Amino acid sequence: MAIVAGIDLGGTAVNFTLRDSARGTFLIDALCEHPALSTHGPDVCLRQIATGLEIAALQAGVPVGDIAAIGLDTPGPASADGVLSAKGSTNFAHPAWAGFDLRGQLAERLQRPVVYLNDGNAAALWGHSAVFGSDGATSVSVIIGTGTGGGLVVDGRMVTGRNGFGGEVGHVLIPWRSIAGLEDIRPHCNCGRTGDLESLCSLTGIRQTLLPHFLPQYPAHPLHGVDLAAAATRVRGLADGGDAMAREIFRVQARALGLFFDQMVNLFDPDGFLIGGGALEASRGFRDWFVTEVRAGMPVQREEQVTRIELMPDGDTAGARGAALEAVRVFGL
Ligand SMILES: [Zn+2]
């Protein structure tokens, strides 16, 4: 029996899944998490991963020795081969992480082959496989969180690109001035661009741009006087409850996404789109409204092009599942 592990390493937690590649089934249904302790540096964190993997094997009822290969995903920035940026990263702040060969070191620690994907790409691969199947479909995924991640699968293959930056959907520029109500703003992104998808369609975009823009238009709003970072995290809940300003902010995000999808329709003519991330951890009614607004933000397509828009399945385990699928493919298991 060939067992493949998917390991989704974040700043605070590491999430595991195990896949029986012969049967094509996952052996862990729910979230299987272990503390990552990434602030303690690579040594401690790698030990946490090894311990967590043993716990996952126990939970799945398989000997840890049966795990033949591993798919690993993390937030970036990192190279296509899993070397973290020398300039450091938000999720791996300890100085020893700078330039750390995470994929290579994990392979050595666990004595197994390891393949690497960034977390957006891994989630996109899982969503693609679950929704569009494995027969060479094309999809574009957008994960709306603190930033904007995602991935591009073309004819069934993940596009990672020459440097590992393929499918960086967040930094694609969009014509934001065509969104009603945004004519006078300049949405800056931390990457240095003005008016890319992440500058509007992320929690950071809410904090840096949309909340400071819309809040003054609602003088009696309860978020006045609340620290911006804390206020930004409350916008989704308020929008779900029907708050007018919060709905306006999410309408802008949906329209931005619609403009981005339109570009992708013309570039790839995909089978469909997937939307995931914390922004959509809300009621069914809110999610349906959001997708309707995305569609409303898209220019009319050619008659034969019907745009399919789906929500990312298994949001919190999508990364680990996608990483496992990549290991199955790369190592031919
Ligand atoms: Zn950007």
Short mmCIF file of C-alpha atoms in Angstrom, two decimals, residues 118-330:
data_model
loop_
_atom_site.label_atom_id
_atom_site.label_comp_id
_atom_site.label_asym_id
_atom_site.label_seq_id
_atom_site.Cartn_x
_atom_site.Cartn_y
_atom_site.Cartn_z
CA ASN A 118 3.13 27.29 -2.36
CA ASP A 119 -0.04 27.19 -0.30
CA GLY A 120 -2.25 28.94 -2.85
CA ASN A 121 -1.14 26.56 -5.60
CA ALA A 122 -1.73 23.52 -3.37
CA ALA A 123 -5.28 24.59 -2.46
CA ALA A 124 -5.98 25.37 -6.13
CA LEU A 125 -4.81 21.90 -7.15
CA TRP A 126 -7.12 20.23 -4.62
CA GLY A 127 -10.10 22.39 -5.57
CA HIS A 128 -9.46 21.77 -9.24
CA SER A 129 -9.27 18.01 -8.73
CA ALA A 130 -12.39 17.89 -6.52
CA VAL A 131 -14.55 20.10 -8.74
CA PHE A 132 -13.23 19.75 -12.29
CA GLY A 133 -11.70 16.25 -12.10
CA SER A 134 -8.39 14.95 -13.36
CA ASP A 135 -9.05 14.86 -17.10
CA GLY A 136 -7.10 17.82 -18.34
CA ALA A 137 -9.47 20.61 -17.32
CA THR A 138 -8.39 24.24 -16.91
CA SER A 139 -9.26 26.32 -13.85
CA VAL A 140 -8.26 29.50 -12.04
CA SER A 141 -8.51 29.67 -8.23
CA VAL A 142 -8.47 32.73 -5.99
CA ILE A 143 -8.01 32.39 -2.21
CA ILE A 144 -8.99 35.56 -0.36
CA GLY A 145 -7.22 35.86 2.99
CA THR A 146 -4.76 38.31 4.53
CA GLY A 147 -3.36 38.53 1.02
CA THR A 148 -4.70 37.03 -2.20
CA GLY A 149 -3.35 33.63 -3.24
CA GLY A 150 -4.47 31.11 -5.75
CA GLY A 151 -3.36 29.04 -8.65
CA LEU A 152 -3.72 28.20 -12.26
CA VAL A 153 -4.25 24.67 -13.59
CA VAL A 154 -4.00 24.41 -17.36
CA ASP A 155 -4.99 21.17 -19.08
CA GLY A 156 -4.71 19.39 -15.73
CA ARG A 157 -1.22 20.65 -14.83
CA MET A 158 -0.39 23.16 -12.08
CA VAL A 159 1.41 26.17 -13.54
CA THR A 160 4.23 26.90 -11.07
CA GLY A 161 6.35 28.87 -13.51
CA ARG A 162 10.10 29.28 -13.89
CA ASN A 163 10.64 30.84 -10.44
CA GLY A 164 7.69 29.43 -8.55
CA PHE A 165 5.60 32.58 -9.01
CA GLY A 166 3.14 31.09 -11.49
CA GLY A 167 -0.48 31.64 -10.56
CA GLU A 168 0.28 34.69 -8.39
CA VAL A 169 -3.20 35.96 -9.07
CA GLY A 170 -3.04 38.67 -6.39
CA HIS A 171 -0.56 40.82 -8.26
CA VAL A 172 -2.34 40.94 -11.60
CA LEU A 173 -3.39 44.52 -12.35
CA ILE A 174 -7.09 45.14 -12.85
CA PRO A 175 -8.97 48.20 -14.21
CA TRP A 176 -10.18 49.21 -10.73
CA ARG A 177 -11.35 52.67 -11.81
CA SER A 178 -14.23 51.06 -13.65
CA ILE A 179 -15.71 49.93 -10.31
CA ALA A 180 -18.36 52.41 -9.20
CA GLY A 181 -17.33 54.38 -6.11
CA LEU A 182 -13.57 53.87 -6.51
CA GLU A 183 -12.86 56.64 -9.01
CA ASP A 184 -10.82 58.70 -6.53
CA ILE A 185 -8.74 56.12 -4.70
CA ARG A 186 -5.29 54.68 -5.35
CA PRO A 187 -5.23 51.15 -3.98
CA HIS A 188 -1.59 50.29 -3.11
CA CYS A 189 -0.38 46.73 -2.70
CA ASN A 190 2.56 45.71 -0.52
CA CYS A 191 4.22 44.36 -3.69
CA GLY A 192 4.59 47.94 -4.95
CA ARG A 193 1.83 47.89 -7.57
CA THR A 194 -1.23 50.10 -7.57
CA GLY A 195 -4.57 48.52 -8.36
CA ASP A 196 -3.77 44.82 -8.51
CA LEU A 197 -6.27 42.20 -7.31
CA GLU A 198 -4.75 41.93 -3.80
CA SER A 199 -4.87 45.69 -3.28
CA LEU A 200 -8.68 45.39 -3.16
CA CYS A 201 -9.58 41.75 -2.77
CA SER A 202 -7.89 40.83 0.54
CA LEU A 203 -8.09 41.55 4.26
CA THR A 204 -5.06 43.82 3.81
CA GLY A 205 -6.92 45.71 1.08
CA ILE A 206 -9.85 46.25 3.46
CA ARG A 207 -7.53 47.60 6.18
CA GLN A 208 -5.30 49.75 3.97
CA THR A 209 -7.75 51.05 1.37
CA LEU A 210 -11.43 50.13 1.52
CA LEU A 211 -12.19 50.79 5.17
CA PRO A 212 -10.43 54.20 5.24
CA HIS A 213 -12.31 55.06 2.02
CA PHE A 214 -15.83 53.97 2.97
CA LEU A 215 -15.97 54.54 6.74
CA PRO A 216 -16.13 58.39 6.52
CA GLN A 217 -19.20 57.99 4.27
CA TYR A 218 -21.05 56.30 7.16
CA PRO A 219 -20.71 58.75 10.12
CA ALA A 220 -22.76 56.67 12.56
CA HIS A 221 -21.01 53.38 11.81
CA PRO A 222 -20.00 51.28 14.87
CA LEU A 223 -16.45 50.75 13.50
CA HIS A 224 -15.58 54.43 14.03
CA GLY A 225 -12.90 54.66 16.71
CA VAL A 226 -11.94 50.96 16.36
CA ASP A 227 -8.29 50.22 15.53
CA LEU A 228 -8.11 49.66 11.73
CA ALA A 229 -6.58 46.19 11.89
CA ALA A 230 -9.24 45.00 14.36
CA ALA A 231 -11.99 46.77 12.44
CA ALA A 232 -10.94 45.11 9.17
CA THR A 233 -11.38 41.64 10.63
CA ARG A 234 -14.97 42.51 11.63
CA VAL A 235 -16.09 43.61 8.16
CA ARG A 236 -16.95 40.12 6.90
CA GLY A 237 -19.15 39.34 9.91
CA LEU A 238 -20.90 42.69 9.55
CA ALA A 239 -21.41 42.14 5.82
CA ASP A 240 -22.89 38.71 6.54
CA GLY A 241 -25.32 40.40 8.92
CA GLY A 242 -26.38 42.89 6.24
CA ASP A 243 -24.47 46.01 7.36
CA ALA A 244 -24.60 48.52 4.45
CA MET A 245 -20.98 49.74 4.56
CA ALA A 246 -19.55 46.23 4.99
CA ARG A 247 -21.67 45.03 2.06
CA GLU A 248 -20.33 47.91 -0.02
CA ILE A 249 -16.76 46.79 0.76
CA PHE A 250 -17.49 43.20 -0.25
CA ARG A 251 -19.35 44.38 -3.34
CA VAL A 252 -16.15 46.17 -4.41
CA GLN A 253 -14.13 43.00 -3.75
CA ALA A 254 -16.59 40.93 -5.79
CA ARG A 255 -16.48 43.41 -8.68
CA ALA A 256 -12.66 43.40 -8.59
CA LEU A 257 -12.76 39.62 -8.77
CA GLY A 258 -15.19 39.82 -11.69
CA LEU A 259 -12.76 42.04 -13.62
CA PHE A 260 -9.93 39.61 -12.91
CA PHE A 261 -12.04 36.61 -13.99
CA ASP A 262 -12.88 38.37 -17.22
CA GLN A 263 -9.17 38.69 -18.03
CA MET A 264 -8.71 34.99 -17.31
CA VAL A 265 -11.70 34.03 -19.47
CA ASN A 266 -10.08 35.74 -22.42
CA LEU A 267 -6.63 34.37 -21.70
CA PHE A 268 -7.46 30.72 -20.94
CA ASP A 269 -11.14 30.04 -21.74
CA PRO A 270 -11.15 27.90 -18.55
CA ASP A 271 -13.61 25.22 -17.47
CA GLY A 272 -14.29 27.36 -14.44
CA PHE A 273 -13.20 29.34 -11.38
CA LEU A 274 -12.86 28.55 -7.68
CA ILE A 275 -13.11 31.08 -4.86
CA GLY A 276 -11.90 30.23 -1.36
CA GLY A 277 -10.39 31.65 1.79
CA GLY A 278 -11.50 33.28 5.01
CA ALA A 279 -13.56 35.92 3.21
CA LEU A 280 -16.14 33.29 2.32
CA GLU A 281 -16.36 31.58 5.70
CA ALA A 282 -19.83 33.02 6.03
CA SER A 283 -23.48 32.08 5.61
CA ARG A 284 -24.75 30.37 2.48
CA GLY A 285 -26.83 33.45 1.70
CA PHE A 286 -23.79 35.74 1.86
CA ARG A 287 -21.71 33.44 -0.33
CA ASP A 288 -24.45 33.23 -2.97
CA TRP A 289 -24.81 37.02 -2.93
CA PHE A 290 -21.02 37.38 -3.32
CA VAL A 291 -20.86 35.08 -6.35
CA THR A 292 -23.79 36.96 -7.93
CA GLU A 293 -21.86 40.21 -7.45
CA VAL A 294 -18.74 38.65 -9.02
CA ARG A 295 -20.82 37.77 -12.09
CA ALA A 296 -22.28 41.27 -12.15
CA GLY A 297 -18.72 42.62 -12.30
CA MET A 298 -17.86 40.64 -15.41
CA PRO A 299 -18.39 42.11 -18.86
CA VAL A 300 -20.69 40.05 -21.09
CA GLN A 301 -18.96 36.95 -22.48
CA ARG A 302 -19.33 35.36 -25.88
CA GLU A 303 -22.59 33.45 -26.14
CA GLU A 304 -20.94 30.02 -26.00
CA GLN A 305 -18.85 30.89 -22.92
CA VAL A 306 -20.75 30.10 -19.74
CA THR A 307 -18.61 31.01 -16.77
CA ARG A 308 -18.71 28.43 -14.01
CA ILE A 309 -17.88 29.84 -10.55
CA GLU A 310 -17.59 27.44 -7.60
CA LEU A 311 -16.59 27.75 -3.95
CA MET A 312 -13.43 25.97 -2.77
CA PRO A 313 -14.37 22.65 -1.11
CA ASP A 314 -12.82 21.59 2.24
CA GLY A 315 -11.32 25.04 2.80
CA ASP A 316 -9.16 24.28 5.83
CA THR A 317 -7.69 21.02 4.47
CA ALA A 318 -7.40 22.05 0.82
CA GLY A 319 -3.67 22.87 1.01
CA ALA A 320 -2.64 19.54 2.55
CA ARG A 321 -4.82 17.61 0.12
CA GLY A 322 -3.41 19.44 -2.90
CA ALA A 323 0.16 18.90 -1.69
CA ALA A 324 -0.54 15.16 -1.37
CA LEU A 325 -1.96 15.04 -4.92
CA GLU A 326 1.17 16.75 -6.25
CA ALA A 327 3.37 14.14 -4.52
CA VAL A 328 1.29 11.33 -6.07
CA ARG A 329 1.81 12.87 -9.52
CA VAL A 330 5.50 13.79 -9.21
#
